[in-house]
XYZ file of C-alpha atoms in Angstrom:
565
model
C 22.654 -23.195 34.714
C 25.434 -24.869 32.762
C 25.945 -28.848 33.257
C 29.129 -30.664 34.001
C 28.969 -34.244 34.314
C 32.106 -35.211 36.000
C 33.429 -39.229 36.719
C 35.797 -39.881 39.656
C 36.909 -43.026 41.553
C 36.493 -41.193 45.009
C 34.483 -38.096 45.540
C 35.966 -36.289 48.995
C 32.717 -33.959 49.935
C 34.463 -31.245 52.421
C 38.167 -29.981 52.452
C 38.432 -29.616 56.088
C 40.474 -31.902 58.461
C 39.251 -35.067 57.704
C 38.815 -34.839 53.990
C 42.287 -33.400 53.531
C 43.886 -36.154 55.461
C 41.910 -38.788 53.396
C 42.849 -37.025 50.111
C 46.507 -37.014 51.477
C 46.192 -40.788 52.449
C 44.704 -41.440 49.184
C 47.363 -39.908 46.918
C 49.518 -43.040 47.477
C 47.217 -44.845 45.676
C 48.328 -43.396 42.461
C 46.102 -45.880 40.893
C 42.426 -43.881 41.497
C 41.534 -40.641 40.640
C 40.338 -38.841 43.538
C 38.033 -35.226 43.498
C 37.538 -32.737 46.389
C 34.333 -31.049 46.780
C 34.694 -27.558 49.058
C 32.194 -25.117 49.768
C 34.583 -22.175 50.092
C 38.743 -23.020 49.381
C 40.612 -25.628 51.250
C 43.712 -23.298 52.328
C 41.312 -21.951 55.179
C 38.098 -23.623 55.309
C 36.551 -26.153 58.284
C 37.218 -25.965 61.838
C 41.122 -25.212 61.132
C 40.757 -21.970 59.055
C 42.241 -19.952 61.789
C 44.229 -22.005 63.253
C 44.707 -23.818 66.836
C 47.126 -23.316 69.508
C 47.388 -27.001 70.637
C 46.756 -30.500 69.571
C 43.919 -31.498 72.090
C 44.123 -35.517 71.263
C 47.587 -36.978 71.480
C 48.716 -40.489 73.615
C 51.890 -38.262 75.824
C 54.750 -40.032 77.173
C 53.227 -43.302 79.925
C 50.281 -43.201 78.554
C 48.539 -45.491 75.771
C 45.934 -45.448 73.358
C 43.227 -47.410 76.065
C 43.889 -43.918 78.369
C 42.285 -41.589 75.771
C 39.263 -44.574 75.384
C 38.811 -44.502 78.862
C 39.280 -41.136 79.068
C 36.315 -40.071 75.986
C 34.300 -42.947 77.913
C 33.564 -41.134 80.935
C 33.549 -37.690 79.599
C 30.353 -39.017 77.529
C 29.190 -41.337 80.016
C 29.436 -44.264 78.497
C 27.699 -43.502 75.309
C 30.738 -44.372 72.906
C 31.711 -46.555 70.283
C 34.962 -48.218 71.919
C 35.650 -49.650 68.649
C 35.874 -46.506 66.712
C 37.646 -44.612 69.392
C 40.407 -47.646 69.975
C 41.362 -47.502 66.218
C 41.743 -43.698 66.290
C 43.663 -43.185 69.265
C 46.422 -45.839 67.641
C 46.807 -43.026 65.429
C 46.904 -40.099 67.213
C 50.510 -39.942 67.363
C 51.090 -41.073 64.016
C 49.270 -38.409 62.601
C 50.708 -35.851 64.432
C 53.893 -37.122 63.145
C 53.020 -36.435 59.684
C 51.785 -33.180 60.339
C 54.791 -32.309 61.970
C 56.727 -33.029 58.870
C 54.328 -31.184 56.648
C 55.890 -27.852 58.673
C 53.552 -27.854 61.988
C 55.460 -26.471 64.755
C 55.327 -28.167 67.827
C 56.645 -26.559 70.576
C 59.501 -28.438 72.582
C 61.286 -27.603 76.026
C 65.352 -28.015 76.712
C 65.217 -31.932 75.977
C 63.835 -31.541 73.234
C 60.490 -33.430 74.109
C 56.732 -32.095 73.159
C 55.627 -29.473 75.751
C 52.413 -30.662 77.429
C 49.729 -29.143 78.373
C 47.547 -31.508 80.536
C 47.285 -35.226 80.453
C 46.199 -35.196 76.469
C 47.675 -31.841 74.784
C 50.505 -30.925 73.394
C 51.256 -27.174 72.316
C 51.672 -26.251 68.826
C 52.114 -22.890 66.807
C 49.367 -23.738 64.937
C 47.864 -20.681 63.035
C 48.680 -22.396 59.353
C 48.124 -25.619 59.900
C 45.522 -25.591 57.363
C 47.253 -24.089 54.755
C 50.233 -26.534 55.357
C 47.310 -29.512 54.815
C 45.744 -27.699 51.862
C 49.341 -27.492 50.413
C 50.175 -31.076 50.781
C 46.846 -31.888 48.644
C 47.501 -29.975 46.252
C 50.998 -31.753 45.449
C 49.129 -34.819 45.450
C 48.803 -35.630 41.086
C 45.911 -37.838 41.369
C 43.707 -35.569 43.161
C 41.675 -32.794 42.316
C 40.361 -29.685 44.126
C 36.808 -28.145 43.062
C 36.496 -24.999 45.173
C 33.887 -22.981 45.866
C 30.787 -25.663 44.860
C 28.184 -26.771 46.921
C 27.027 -30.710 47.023
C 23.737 -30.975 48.162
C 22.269 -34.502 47.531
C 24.017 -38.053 47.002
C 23.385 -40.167 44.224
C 22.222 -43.591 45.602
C 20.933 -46.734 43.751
C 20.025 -49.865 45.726
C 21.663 -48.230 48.768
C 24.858 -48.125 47.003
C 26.458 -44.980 46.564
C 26.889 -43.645 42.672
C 27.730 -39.715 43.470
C 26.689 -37.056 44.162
C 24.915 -33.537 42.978
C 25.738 -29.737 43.463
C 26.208 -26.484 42.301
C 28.406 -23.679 41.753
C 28.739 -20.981 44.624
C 30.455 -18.242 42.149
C 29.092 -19.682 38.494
C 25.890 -20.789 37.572
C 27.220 -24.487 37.420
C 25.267 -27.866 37.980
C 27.336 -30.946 38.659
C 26.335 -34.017 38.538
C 29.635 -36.035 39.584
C 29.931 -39.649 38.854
C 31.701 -42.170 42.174
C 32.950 -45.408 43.010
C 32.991 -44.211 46.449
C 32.528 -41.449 48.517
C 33.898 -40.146 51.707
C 31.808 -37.336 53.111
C 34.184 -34.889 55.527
C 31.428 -32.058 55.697
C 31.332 -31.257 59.371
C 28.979 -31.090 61.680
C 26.311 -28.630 62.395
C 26.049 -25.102 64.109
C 23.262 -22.184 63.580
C 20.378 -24.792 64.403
C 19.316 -22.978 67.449
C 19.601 -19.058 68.430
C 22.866 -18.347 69.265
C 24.632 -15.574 72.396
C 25.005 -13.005 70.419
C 22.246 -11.031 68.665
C 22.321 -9.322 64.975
C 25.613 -8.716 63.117
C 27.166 -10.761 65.734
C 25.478 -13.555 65.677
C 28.023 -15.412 64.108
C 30.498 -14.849 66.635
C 29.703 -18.651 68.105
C 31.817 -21.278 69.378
C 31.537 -23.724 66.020
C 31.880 -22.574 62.195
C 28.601 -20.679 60.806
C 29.593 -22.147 57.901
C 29.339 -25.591 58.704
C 25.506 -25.832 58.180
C 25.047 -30.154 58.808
C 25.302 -30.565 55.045
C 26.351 -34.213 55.197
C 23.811 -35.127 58.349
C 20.964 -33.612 56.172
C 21.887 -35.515 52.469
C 22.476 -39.080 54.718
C 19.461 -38.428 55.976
C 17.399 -37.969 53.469
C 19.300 -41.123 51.693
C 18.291 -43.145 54.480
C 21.294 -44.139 56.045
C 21.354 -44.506 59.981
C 22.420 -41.670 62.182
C 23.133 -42.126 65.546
C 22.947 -40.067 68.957
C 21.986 -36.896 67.745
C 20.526 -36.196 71.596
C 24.270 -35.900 72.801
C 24.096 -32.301 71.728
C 27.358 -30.165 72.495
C 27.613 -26.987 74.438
C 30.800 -25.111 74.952
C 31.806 -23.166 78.257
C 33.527 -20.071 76.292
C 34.570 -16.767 77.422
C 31.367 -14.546 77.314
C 30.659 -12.526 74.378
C 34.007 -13.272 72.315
C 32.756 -16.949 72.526
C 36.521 -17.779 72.977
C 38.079 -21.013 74.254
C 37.977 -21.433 78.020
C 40.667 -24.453 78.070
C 43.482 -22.558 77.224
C 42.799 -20.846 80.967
C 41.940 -23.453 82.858
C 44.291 -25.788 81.612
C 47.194 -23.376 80.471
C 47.082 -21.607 84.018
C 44.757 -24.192 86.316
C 42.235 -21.489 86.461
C 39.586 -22.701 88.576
C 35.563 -21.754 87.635
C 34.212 -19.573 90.542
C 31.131 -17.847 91.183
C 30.451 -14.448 92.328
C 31.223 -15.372 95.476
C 34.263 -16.279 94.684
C 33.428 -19.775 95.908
C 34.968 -22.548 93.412
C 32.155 -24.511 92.250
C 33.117 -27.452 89.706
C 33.849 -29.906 92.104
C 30.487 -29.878 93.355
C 28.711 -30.986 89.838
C 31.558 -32.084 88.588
C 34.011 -32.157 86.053
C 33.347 -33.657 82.691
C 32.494 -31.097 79.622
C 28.588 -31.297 80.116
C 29.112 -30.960 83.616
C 31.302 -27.772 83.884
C 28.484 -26.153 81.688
C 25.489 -27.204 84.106
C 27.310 -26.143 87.148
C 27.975 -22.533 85.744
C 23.929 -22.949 84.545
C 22.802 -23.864 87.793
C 25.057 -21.778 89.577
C 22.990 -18.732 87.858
C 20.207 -20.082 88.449
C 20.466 -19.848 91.738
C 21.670 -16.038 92.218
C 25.474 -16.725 92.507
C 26.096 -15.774 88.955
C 28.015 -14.497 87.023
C 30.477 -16.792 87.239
C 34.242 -16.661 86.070
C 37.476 -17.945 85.711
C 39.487 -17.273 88.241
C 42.939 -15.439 86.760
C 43.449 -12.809 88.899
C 46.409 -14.773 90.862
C 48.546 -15.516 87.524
C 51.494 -14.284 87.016
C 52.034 -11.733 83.849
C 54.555 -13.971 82.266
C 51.275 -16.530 81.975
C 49.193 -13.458 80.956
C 51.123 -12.825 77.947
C 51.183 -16.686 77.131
C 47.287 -15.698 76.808
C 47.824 -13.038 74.944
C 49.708 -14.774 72.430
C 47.407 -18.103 72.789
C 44.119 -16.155 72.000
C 45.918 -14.706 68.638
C 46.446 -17.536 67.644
C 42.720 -18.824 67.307
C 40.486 -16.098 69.123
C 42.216 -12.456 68.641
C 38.769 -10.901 69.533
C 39.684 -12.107 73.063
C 43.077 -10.771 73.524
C 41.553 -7.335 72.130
C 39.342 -7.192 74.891
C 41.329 -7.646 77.426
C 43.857 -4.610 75.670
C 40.744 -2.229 75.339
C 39.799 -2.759 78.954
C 43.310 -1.946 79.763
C 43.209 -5.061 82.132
C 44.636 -8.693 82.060
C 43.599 -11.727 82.917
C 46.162 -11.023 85.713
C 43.940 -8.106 87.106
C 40.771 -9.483 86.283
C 39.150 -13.227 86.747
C 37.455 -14.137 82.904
C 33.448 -14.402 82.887
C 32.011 -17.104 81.219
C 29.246 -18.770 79.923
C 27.473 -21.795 77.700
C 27.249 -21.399 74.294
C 23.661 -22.769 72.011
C 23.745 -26.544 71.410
C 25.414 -28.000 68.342
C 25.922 -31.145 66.813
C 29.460 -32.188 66.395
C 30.824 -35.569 66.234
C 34.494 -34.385 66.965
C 33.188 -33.717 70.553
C 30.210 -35.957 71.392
C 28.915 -39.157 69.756
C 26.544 -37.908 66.876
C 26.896 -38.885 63.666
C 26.828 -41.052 60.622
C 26.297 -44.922 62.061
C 29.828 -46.556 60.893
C 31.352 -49.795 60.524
C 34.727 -50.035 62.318
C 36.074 -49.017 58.688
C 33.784 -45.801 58.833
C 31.702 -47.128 56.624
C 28.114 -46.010 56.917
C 24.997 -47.908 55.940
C 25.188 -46.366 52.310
C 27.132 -49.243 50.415
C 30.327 -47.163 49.434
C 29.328 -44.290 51.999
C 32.327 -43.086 54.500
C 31.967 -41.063 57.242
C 35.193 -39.014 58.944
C 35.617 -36.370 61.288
C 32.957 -34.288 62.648
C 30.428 -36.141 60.382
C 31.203 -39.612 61.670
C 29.150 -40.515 64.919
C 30.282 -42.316 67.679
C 33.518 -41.480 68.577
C 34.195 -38.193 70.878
C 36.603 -35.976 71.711
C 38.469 -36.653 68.296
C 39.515 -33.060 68.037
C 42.236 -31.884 65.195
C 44.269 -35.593 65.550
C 41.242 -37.861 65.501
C 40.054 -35.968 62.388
C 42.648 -36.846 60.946
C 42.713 -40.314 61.836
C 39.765 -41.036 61.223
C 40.281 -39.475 57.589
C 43.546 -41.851 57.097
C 40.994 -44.827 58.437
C 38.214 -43.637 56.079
C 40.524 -43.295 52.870
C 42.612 -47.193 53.316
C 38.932 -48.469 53.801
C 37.924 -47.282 50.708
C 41.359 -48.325 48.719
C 40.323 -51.673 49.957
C 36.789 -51.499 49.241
C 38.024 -50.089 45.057
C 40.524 -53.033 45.112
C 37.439 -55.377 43.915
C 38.110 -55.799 40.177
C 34.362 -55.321 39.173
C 34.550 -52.040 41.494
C 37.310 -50.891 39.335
C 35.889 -51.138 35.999
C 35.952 -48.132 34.371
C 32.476 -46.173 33.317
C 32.805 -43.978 30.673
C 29.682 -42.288 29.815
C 26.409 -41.477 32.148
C 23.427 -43.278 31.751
C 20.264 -41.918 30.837
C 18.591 -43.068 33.557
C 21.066 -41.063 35.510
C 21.073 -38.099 33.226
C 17.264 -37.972 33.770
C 17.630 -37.937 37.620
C 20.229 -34.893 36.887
C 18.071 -33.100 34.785
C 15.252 -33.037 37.792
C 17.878 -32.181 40.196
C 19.286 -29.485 37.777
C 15.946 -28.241 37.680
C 15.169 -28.085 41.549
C 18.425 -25.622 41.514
C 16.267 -23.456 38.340
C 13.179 -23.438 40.664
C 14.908 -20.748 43.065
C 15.926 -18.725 40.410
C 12.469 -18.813 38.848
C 10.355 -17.557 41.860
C 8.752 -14.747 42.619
C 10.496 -12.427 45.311
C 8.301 -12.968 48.762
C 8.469 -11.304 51.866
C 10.248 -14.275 53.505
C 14.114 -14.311 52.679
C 16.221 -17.054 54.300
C 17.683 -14.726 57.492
C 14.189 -14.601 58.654
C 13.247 -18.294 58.484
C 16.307 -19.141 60.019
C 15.779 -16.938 62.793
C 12.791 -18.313 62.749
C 13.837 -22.013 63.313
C 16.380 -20.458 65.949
C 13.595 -18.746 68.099
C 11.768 -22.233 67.770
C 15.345 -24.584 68.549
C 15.808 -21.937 71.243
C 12.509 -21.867 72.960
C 11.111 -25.166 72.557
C 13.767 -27.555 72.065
C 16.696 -26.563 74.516
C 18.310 -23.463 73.981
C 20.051 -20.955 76.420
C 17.096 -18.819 76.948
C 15.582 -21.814 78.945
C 18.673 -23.198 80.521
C 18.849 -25.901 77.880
C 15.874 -27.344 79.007
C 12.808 -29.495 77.344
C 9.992 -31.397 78.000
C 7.375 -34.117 75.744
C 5.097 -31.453 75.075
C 7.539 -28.884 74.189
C 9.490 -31.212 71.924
C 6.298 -31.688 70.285
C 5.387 -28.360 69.253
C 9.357 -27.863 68.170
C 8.725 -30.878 65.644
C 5.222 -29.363 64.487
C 6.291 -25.716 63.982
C 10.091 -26.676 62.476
C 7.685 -29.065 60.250
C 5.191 -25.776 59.200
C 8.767 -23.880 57.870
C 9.975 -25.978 55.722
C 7.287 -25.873 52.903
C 7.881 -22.277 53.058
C 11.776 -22.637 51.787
C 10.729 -24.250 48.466
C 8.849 -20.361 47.995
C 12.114 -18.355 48.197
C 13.549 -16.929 45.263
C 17.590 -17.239 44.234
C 18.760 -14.092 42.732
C 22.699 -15.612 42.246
C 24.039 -19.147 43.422
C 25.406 -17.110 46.529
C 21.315 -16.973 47.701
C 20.819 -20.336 46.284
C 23.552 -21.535 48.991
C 22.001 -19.611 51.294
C 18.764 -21.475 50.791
C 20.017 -25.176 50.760
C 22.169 -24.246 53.760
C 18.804 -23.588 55.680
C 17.012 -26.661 54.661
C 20.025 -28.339 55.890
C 19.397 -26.952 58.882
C 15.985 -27.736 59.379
C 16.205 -31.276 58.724
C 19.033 -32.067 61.249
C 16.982 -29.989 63.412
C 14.045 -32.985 63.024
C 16.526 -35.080 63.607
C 17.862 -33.937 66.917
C 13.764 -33.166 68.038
C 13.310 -37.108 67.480
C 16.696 -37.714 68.947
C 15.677 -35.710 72.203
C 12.109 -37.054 71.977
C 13.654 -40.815 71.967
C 16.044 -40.778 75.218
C 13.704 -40.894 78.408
C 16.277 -39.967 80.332
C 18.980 -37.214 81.224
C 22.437 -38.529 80.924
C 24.335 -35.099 79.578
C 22.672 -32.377 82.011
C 22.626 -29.146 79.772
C 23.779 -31.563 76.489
C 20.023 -33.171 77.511
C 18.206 -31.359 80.272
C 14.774 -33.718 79.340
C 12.742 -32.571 82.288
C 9.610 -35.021 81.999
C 12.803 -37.934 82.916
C 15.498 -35.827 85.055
C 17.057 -38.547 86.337
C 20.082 -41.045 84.551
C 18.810 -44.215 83.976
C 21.219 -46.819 84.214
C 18.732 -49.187 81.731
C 19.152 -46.678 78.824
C 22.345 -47.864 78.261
C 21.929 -47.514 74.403
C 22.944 -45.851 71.560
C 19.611 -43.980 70.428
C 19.509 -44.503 66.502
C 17.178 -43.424 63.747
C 16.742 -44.107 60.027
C 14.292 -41.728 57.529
C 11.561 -43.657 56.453
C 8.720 -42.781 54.515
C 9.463 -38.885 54.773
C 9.588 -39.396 58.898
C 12.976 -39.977 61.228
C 12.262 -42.823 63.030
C 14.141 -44.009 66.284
C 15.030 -47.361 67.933
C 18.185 -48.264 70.111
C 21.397 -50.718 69.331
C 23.415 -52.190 72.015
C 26.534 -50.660 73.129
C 30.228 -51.834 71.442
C 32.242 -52.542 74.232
C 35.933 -53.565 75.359
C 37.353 -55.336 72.913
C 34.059 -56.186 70.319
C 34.379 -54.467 66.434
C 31.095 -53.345 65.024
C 30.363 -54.608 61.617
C 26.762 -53.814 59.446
C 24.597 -56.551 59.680
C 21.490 -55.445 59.042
């Protein structure tokens, strides 16, 4: 492979959302130079690359930023960082603001006021709003795009961050980038566990395949503190196109019913875990399968479904055409997706400061990546990019932090070199019989069985959890045995061993809460009860080569979280 040392101010790791908006925030600082690091291209990549039909976090007209608090409070039971989620919603509006001017259409009724949808939405025609971000960065003349590479591992002295390494997913390219400061962006984490659809489908899921838990796995294994990785998110989506089930029930106040007919929500309740664990239990118990319940709308709201779905899950509206029946003739079956671990919709994460900085000395967390802080969605993304970006603008404003380093040290060279040569390692083994699809259906048939997954109702116990930490343990030696024929495998590889350490990390996570606070997000059936004592944010921190666990008091009302220790 070919070396390129590179030297930035601020290395951006992930184009999506977050990392845009930070770039974007960051180009008024004309001052610093400022490099982002995307797997694939920034025009479509991350959660936006098809597009969305409505921004999900916005403060509508009577209510105020303490609302959507409240409101992300209860839908996570308490298990928030007030702090975080305060500071974001103040921007909600703001940010939508600017998007609006970048070209995003919102749509607007007679008066000329946002069309709502709900308490917290607004509609939008939103199919290129990633393009429109990707196109604003790009006008930006202090910041740079690197497509198409892969960063693997940060560069970390003293628990200060210095960089970061990667490679090349089209050349045979090592990097070995040089930073004041980083903000990672990456995303959060899907393909951990076996997923509803078997085969070439299998990537037909609720969250990107793509996004892999990249930035979980490299804080990890830097030692910087994670937090609530046990708040695991599952989706209610339409079953088998894995489509959204929100634009129904909140776009036509479709109610969930079972085959009965009977509406059911009430009776568990109606917060995101709890939707999914009544349509679980309502299985369970022979009144499945359960549905939306459409069949009463009108077919001026089944065409606003039609057009909804193309806008961010065609394969739904085509179903519906080649059954040659609506949502008007027919109510929509549904069902829970495999866990993931998203911070945009539960609390796991990075462990930030109220700047979103993490315990990595120059280390920022935004978006997905950042823990803490639900329910961001599109808007909170971006916020908490804009947040991310003026923290570190403040944090290079130190004169000694602005000195300018010119060359690489050897000691760092040296640590490149090894790292360079890790990447060589793939390319120089042996072909086996074990390629990277089968050890990662491997760890999914593990995740699946003995750690949570659909196939037991998302449920676990201590000795289950056990065995899921012993046998995800016995796979990993076998990844440094697989052989890289291009830099395409070689992603292929590190995207795996990504995979299996957040997947240790959500076993000690699960291990750590006694308790079951999320039913289906945490169905721990040695402790099936809530308990009101447990009031804590479950933490860990890698140390010596294990994730270890402890619990930090909750940030409440109107305290701001700073690193202490």
């Amino acid at each position: 492979m070919k070396t390129r040392y590179i030297t930035t101010d601020v290395l951006i790791i992930g184009g999506g959302t977050a990392g845009c908006f930070a770039a974007l925030t960051l180009g008024r600082h004309k001052n610093l130079q400022v490099l982002i690091a995307e797997k694939a291209n920034i025009k479509r990549s991350g959660c936006l690359a098809a597009g969305v039909n409505a921004i999900n976090a916005y403060i509508t007209e009577g209510r105020v930023p303490q609302d959507y608090v409240d409101y992300a409070k209860k839908d996570a039971d308490g298990i928030v960082r007030e702090d975080l989620l305060l500071s974001l919603s103040e921007r909600l509006n703001h940010v939508t603001d600017v998007m609006e001017k970048l070209g995003l259409i919102i749509l607007k009724d007679k008066n000329g006021k946002y069309v709502t949808r709900g308490d917290r939405n607004i509609k939008i025609n939103g199919e290129n709003i990633k393009p429109l971000l990707a196109e604003a960065v790009k006008k930006q003349k202090n910041v740079t795009v690197l497509n198409h590479i892969n960063i693997t591992d940060y560069m970390v002295e003293n628990n200060q961050i210095q960089g970061a390494y990667g490679f090349g997913v089209n050349e045979e390219i090592f990097y070995s980038i040089s930073a004041k400061a980083v903000i990672c962006a990456t995303g959060g984490a899907a393909g951990l566990y076996r997923p509803n659809n078997p085969g070439f489908s299998r990537h037909k899921m609720w969250y990107p395949p793509f996004n892999t838990g990249a930035g979980y796995a490299m804080g990890i294994l830097a030692g910087a503190e994670m937090t609530t990785f046990e708040m695991r998110f599952i989706a209610l989506r339409c079953k088998d196109t894995i489509a959204p089930t929100g634009t129904i029930a909140q776009g036509v106040a479709a109610k969930q019913v079972n085959s009965l007919g009977r509406v059911y929500e009430d009776k568990y309740g109606l917060t995101t875990s709890q939707r999914v664990y009544g349509t679980v239990m309502e299985n369970r118990a022979g009144r499945g399968p359960c549905y939306l319940r459409t069949e009463h709308i009108s077919k001026e709201q089944e065409q606003d479904l039609y057009k909804a779905y193309l806008n961010m899950a065609p394969s739904q509206t085509l179903k519906w055409l080649e059954e040659g029946r609506g949502p008007s003739e027919q109510n929509v079956e549904i069902e829970g997706t495999e866990p993931y671990i998203v911070g945009g919709h539960t609390a796991s994460g990075y462990w930030v400061d109220h700047k979103r900085q993490t315990t990595i000395i120059g280390l920022y967390a935004a978006g997905d990546v950042a823990g803490g802080a639900p329910q961001k969605y599109v808007t909170g993304a971006l916020a908490e990019g804009e947040i991310a970006a003026e923290a570190v603008a403040e944090f290079l404003a130190d004169s000694y932090r602005k000195e300018t380093k010119e060359e690489f040290s050897g000691e760092q060279k040296r640590k490149a070199e090894a790292k360079r040569q890790e990447y060589e390692n793939y390319f120089a083994n042996k072909e086996t019989v074990l390629d990277t699809e089968q050890l990662e259906e491997a760890m999914q048939k593990i995740m699946d069985e003995y750690a949570g997954g659909i196939s037991t109702d998302y449920q676990y116990n201590e000795e289950k959890l056990k065995l899921a930490l012993e046998k995800i343990e016995a796979l990993e030696p076998l990844t440094d045995k697989l052989q890289a024929k291009d830099t395409d495998d070689l992603l292929h590889i590190y995207e795996l061993k990504e995979r299996l350490v957040v997947c240790k990390a959500v076993i000690a996570h699960l291990r750590a809460r006694k308790e079951t606070r999320w039913h289906s997000f945490g169905e721990h059936m040695d402790y099936p009860k809530k308990t009101p004592e447990f009031e804590t944010y479950v933490n860990s921190k890698m140390i010596d080569g294990k994730i270890t666990t402890f619990t930090r008091e909750l940030v409440q009302g109107g305290s701001v979280y700073e690193h202490t220790n």
